[in-house]
Amino acid sequence: MREIVFKMERPGLVEEGQTVEVSESVTPVNVNYMIEPAVAMSGLFKFNERLKSRQGVVKSIIQNERGYYVTVEFDE
């Protein structure tokens, strides 16, 4: 299992236990992922850290002073 944390701006866009699809954005230097449809965005990853799966399950949603953070678990 692999976990990735995504930053979400508003509450209620996904729920714990929900299966989500992610899309990949590639730049010349790295890649990042977005929960579709444009719900939350991940940080940056090196090419050798790319996801093999495009579907995961929301494990947790945490709110703090900086916003909402969604942890998604991928079967890798």
mmCIF file with all atom_site columns, C-alpha atoms in Angstrom:
data_model
loop_
_atom_site.group_PDB
_atom_site.id
_atom_site.type_symbol
_atom_site.label_atom_id
_atom_site.label_alt_id
_atom_site.label_comp_id
_atom_site.label_asym_id
_atom_site.label_entity_id
_atom_site.label_seq_id
_atom_site.pdbx_PDB_ins_code
_atom_site.Cartn_x
_atom_site.Cartn_y
_atom_site.Cartn_z
_atom_site.occupancy
_atom_site.B_iso_or_equiv
_atom_site.pdbx_formal_charge
_atom_site.auth_seq_id
_atom_site.auth_comp_id
_atom_site.auth_asym_id
_atom_site.auth_atom_id
_atom_site.pdbx_PDB_model_num
ATOM 1  C CA . MET A 1 1  ? 0.000   0.000  0.000   1.00 0.00 ? 1  MET A CA 1
ATOM 2  C CA . ARG A 1 2  ? 1.106   3.526  -0.750  1.00 0.00 ? 2  ARG A CA 1
ATOM 3  C CA . GLU A 1 3  ? -0.356  6.691  0.756   1.00 0.00 ? 3  GLU A CA 1
ATOM 4  C CA . ILE A 1 4  ? -0.359  10.167 -0.775  1.00 0.00 ? 4  ILE A CA 1
ATOM 5  C CA . VAL A 1 5  ? -1.603  13.349 0.893   1.00 0.00 ? 5  VAL A CA 1
ATOM 6  C CA . PHE A 1 6  ? -3.625  15.824 -1.178  1.00 0.00 ? 6  PHE A CA 1
ATOM 7  C CA . LYS A 1 7  ? -4.496  19.446 -0.284  1.00 0.00 ? 7  LYS A CA 1
ATOM 8  C CA . MET A 1 8  ? -8.228  20.230 -0.505  1.00 0.00 ? 8  MET A CA 1
ATOM 9  C CA . GLU A 1 9  ? -9.586  23.791 -0.277  1.00 0.00 ? 9  GLU A CA 1
ATOM 10 C CA . ARG A 1 10 ? -13.178 23.105 0.833   1.00 0.00 ? 10 ARG A CA 1
ATOM 11 C CA . PRO A 1 11 ? -14.773 20.457 3.051   1.00 0.00 ? 11 PRO A CA 1
ATOM 12 C CA . GLY A 1 12 ? -17.255 17.875 1.849   1.00 0.00 ? 12 GLY A CA 1
ATOM 13 C CA . LEU A 1 13 ? -15.804 17.214 -1.601  1.00 0.00 ? 13 LEU A CA 1
ATOM 14 C CA . VAL A 1 14 ? -14.834 13.624 -0.744  1.00 0.00 ? 14 VAL A CA 1
ATOM 15 C CA . GLU A 1 15 ? -15.615 11.285 2.153   1.00 0.00 ? 15 GLU A CA 1
ATOM 16 C CA . GLU A 1 16 ? -13.560 8.714  4.041   1.00 0.00 ? 16 GLU A CA 1
ATOM 17 C CA . GLY A 1 17 ? -13.860 5.290  2.417   1.00 0.00 ? 17 GLY A CA 1
ATOM 18 C CA . GLN A 1 18 ? -14.728 6.775  -0.986  1.00 0.00 ? 18 GLN A CA 1
ATOM 19 C CA . THR A 1 19 ? -12.943 5.413  -4.062  1.00 0.00 ? 19 THR A CA 1
ATOM 20 C CA . VAL A 1 20 ? -11.408 8.259  -6.082  1.00 0.00 ? 20 VAL A CA 1
ATOM 21 C CA . GLU A 1 21 ? -9.754  8.606  -9.482  1.00 0.00 ? 21 GLU A CA 1
ATOM 22 C CA . VAL A 1 22 ? -6.568  10.630 -9.879  1.00 0.00 ? 22 VAL A CA 1
ATOM 23 C CA . SER A 1 23 ? -5.042  12.249 -12.938 1.00 0.00 ? 23 SER A CA 1
ATOM 24 C CA . GLU A 1 24 ? -1.344  12.883 -13.476 1.00 0.00 ? 24 GLU A CA 1
ATOM 25 C CA . SER A 1 25 ? 0.260   16.166 -14.567 1.00 0.00 ? 25 SER A CA 1
ATOM 26 C CA . VAL A 1 26 ? 3.771   15.911 -15.960 1.00 0.00 ? 26 VAL A CA 1
ATOM 27 C CA . THR A 1 27 ? 6.243   18.809 -16.031 1.00 0.00 ? 27 THR A CA 1
ATOM 28 C CA . PRO A 1 28 ? 9.801   18.662 -17.402 1.00 0.00 ? 28 PRO A CA 1
ATOM 29 C CA . VAL A 1 29 ? 11.113  18.069 -13.878 1.00 0.00 ? 29 VAL A CA 1
ATOM 30 C CA . ASN A 1 30 ? 8.422   16.198 -11.895 1.00 0.00 ? 30 ASN A CA 1
ATOM 31 C CA . VAL A 1 31 ? 4.834   14.951 -11.657 1.00 0.00 ? 31 VAL A CA 1
ATOM 32 C CA . ASN A 1 32 ? 1.850   15.713 -9.433  1.00 0.00 ? 32 ASN A CA 1
ATOM 33 C CA . TYR A 1 33 ? -1.622  14.245 -9.039  1.00 0.00 ? 33 TYR A CA 1
ATOM 34 C CA . MET A 1 34 ? -5.151  15.599 -8.760  1.00 0.00 ? 34 MET A CA 1
ATOM 35 C CA . ILE A 1 35 ? -8.242  13.911 -7.365  1.00 0.00 ? 35 ILE A CA 1
ATOM 36 C CA . GLU A 1 36 ? -10.825 14.283 -10.111 1.00 0.00 ? 36 GLU A CA 1
ATOM 37 C CA . PRO A 1 37 ? -12.868 16.276 -10.812 1.00 0.00 ? 37 PRO A CA 1
ATOM 38 C CA . ALA A 1 38 ? -10.382 18.897 -9.538  1.00 0.00 ? 38 ALA A CA 1
ATOM 39 C CA . VAL A 1 39 ? -11.072 18.187 -5.863  1.00 0.00 ? 39 VAL A CA 1
ATOM 40 C CA . ALA A 1 40 ? -7.564  18.181 -4.363  1.00 0.00 ? 40 ALA A CA 1
ATOM 41 C CA . MET A 1 41 ? -3.923  18.316 -5.494  1.00 0.00 ? 41 MET A CA 1
ATOM 42 C CA . SER A 1 42 ? -0.859  16.409 -4.318  1.00 0.00 ? 42 SER A CA 1
ATOM 43 C CA . GLY A 1 43 ? 2.656   17.659 -3.849  1.00 0.00 ? 43 GLY A CA 1
ATOM 44 C CA . LEU A 1 44 ? 5.414   17.106 -6.394  1.00 0.00 ? 44 LEU A CA 1
ATOM 45 C CA . PHE A 1 45 ? 7.066   13.743 -7.046  1.00 0.00 ? 45 PHE A CA 1
ATOM 46 C CA . LYS A 1 46 ? 10.147  12.660 -8.983  1.00 0.00 ? 46 LYS A CA 1
ATOM 47 C CA . PHE A 1 47 ? 9.620   10.550 -12.097 1.00 0.00 ? 47 PHE A CA 1
ATOM 48 C CA . ASN A 1 48 ? 10.849  7.402  -10.348 1.00 0.00 ? 48 ASN A CA 1
ATOM 49 C CA . GLU A 1 49 ? 8.130   7.921  -7.668  1.00 0.00 ? 49 GLU A CA 1
ATOM 50 C CA . ARG A 1 50 ? 5.206   7.907  -10.129 1.00 0.00 ? 50 ARG A CA 1
ATOM 51 C CA . LEU A 1 51 ? 1.970   6.162  -9.223  1.00 0.00 ? 51 LEU A CA 1
ATOM 52 C CA . LYS A 1 52 ? 1.202   2.890  -10.975 1.00 0.00 ? 52 LYS A CA 1
ATOM 53 C CA . SER A 1 53 ? -2.491  3.026  -10.048 1.00 0.00 ? 53 SER A CA 1
ATOM 54 C CA . ARG A 1 54 ? -4.959  5.793  -10.913 1.00 0.00 ? 54 ARG A CA 1
ATOM 55 C CA . GLN A 1 55 ? -7.580  4.727  -8.370  1.00 0.00 ? 55 GLN A CA 1
ATOM 56 C CA . GLY A 1 56 ? -7.389  4.863  -4.578  1.00 0.00 ? 56 GLY A CA 1
ATOM 57 C CA . VAL A 1 57 ? -9.473  4.949  -1.407  1.00 0.00 ? 57 VAL A CA 1
ATOM 58 C CA . VAL A 1 58 ? -9.748  7.981  0.887   1.00 0.00 ? 58 VAL A CA 1
ATOM 59 C CA . LYS A 1 59 ? -8.240  6.905  4.206   1.00 0.00 ? 59 LYS A CA 1
ATOM 60 C CA . SER A 1 60 ? -8.596  10.137 6.194   1.00 0.00 ? 60 SER A CA 1
ATOM 61 C CA . ILE A 1 61 ? -9.447  13.827 5.967   1.00 0.00 ? 61 ILE A CA 1
ATOM 62 C CA . ILE A 1 62 ? -7.735  16.162 8.409   1.00 0.00 ? 62 ILE A CA 1
ATOM 63 C CA . GLN A 1 63 ? -8.471  19.847 8.920   1.00 0.00 ? 63 GLN A CA 1
ATOM 64 C CA . ASN A 1 64 ? -5.917  22.228 10.395  1.00 0.00 ? 64 ASN A CA 1
ATOM 65 C CA . GLU A 1 65 ? -5.200  25.960 10.215  1.00 0.00 ? 65 GLU A CA 1
ATOM 66 C CA . ARG A 1 66 ? -3.744  25.552 6.696   1.00 0.00 ? 66 ARG A CA 1
ATOM 67 C CA . GLY A 1 67 ? -6.736  23.742 5.194   1.00 0.00 ? 67 GLY A CA 1
ATOM 68 C CA . TYR A 1 68 ? -7.968  20.223 4.523   1.00 0.00 ? 68 TYR A CA 1
ATOM 69 C CA . TYR A 1 69 ? -5.630  17.312 3.857   1.00 0.00 ? 69 TYR A CA 1
ATOM 70 C CA . VAL A 1 70 ? -6.880  14.115 2.254   1.00 0.00 ? 70 VAL A CA 1
ATOM 71 C CA . THR A 1 71 ? -4.849  10.926 2.597   1.00 0.00 ? 71 THR A CA 1
ATOM 72 C CA . VAL A 1 72 ? -5.514  8.465  -0.214  1.00 0.00 ? 72 VAL A CA 1
ATOM 73 C CA . GLU A 1 73 ? -4.320  4.855  -0.117  1.00 0.00 ? 73 GLU A CA 1
ATOM 74 C CA . PHE A 1 74 ? -3.270  3.201  -3.374  1.00 0.00 ? 74 PHE A CA 1
ATOM 75 C CA . ASP A 1 75 ? -2.862  -0.538 -3.902  1.00 0.00 ? 75 ASP A CA 1
ATOM 76 C CA . GLU A 1 76 ? 0.804   -0.682 -4.981  1.00 0.00 ? 76 GLU A CA 1
#
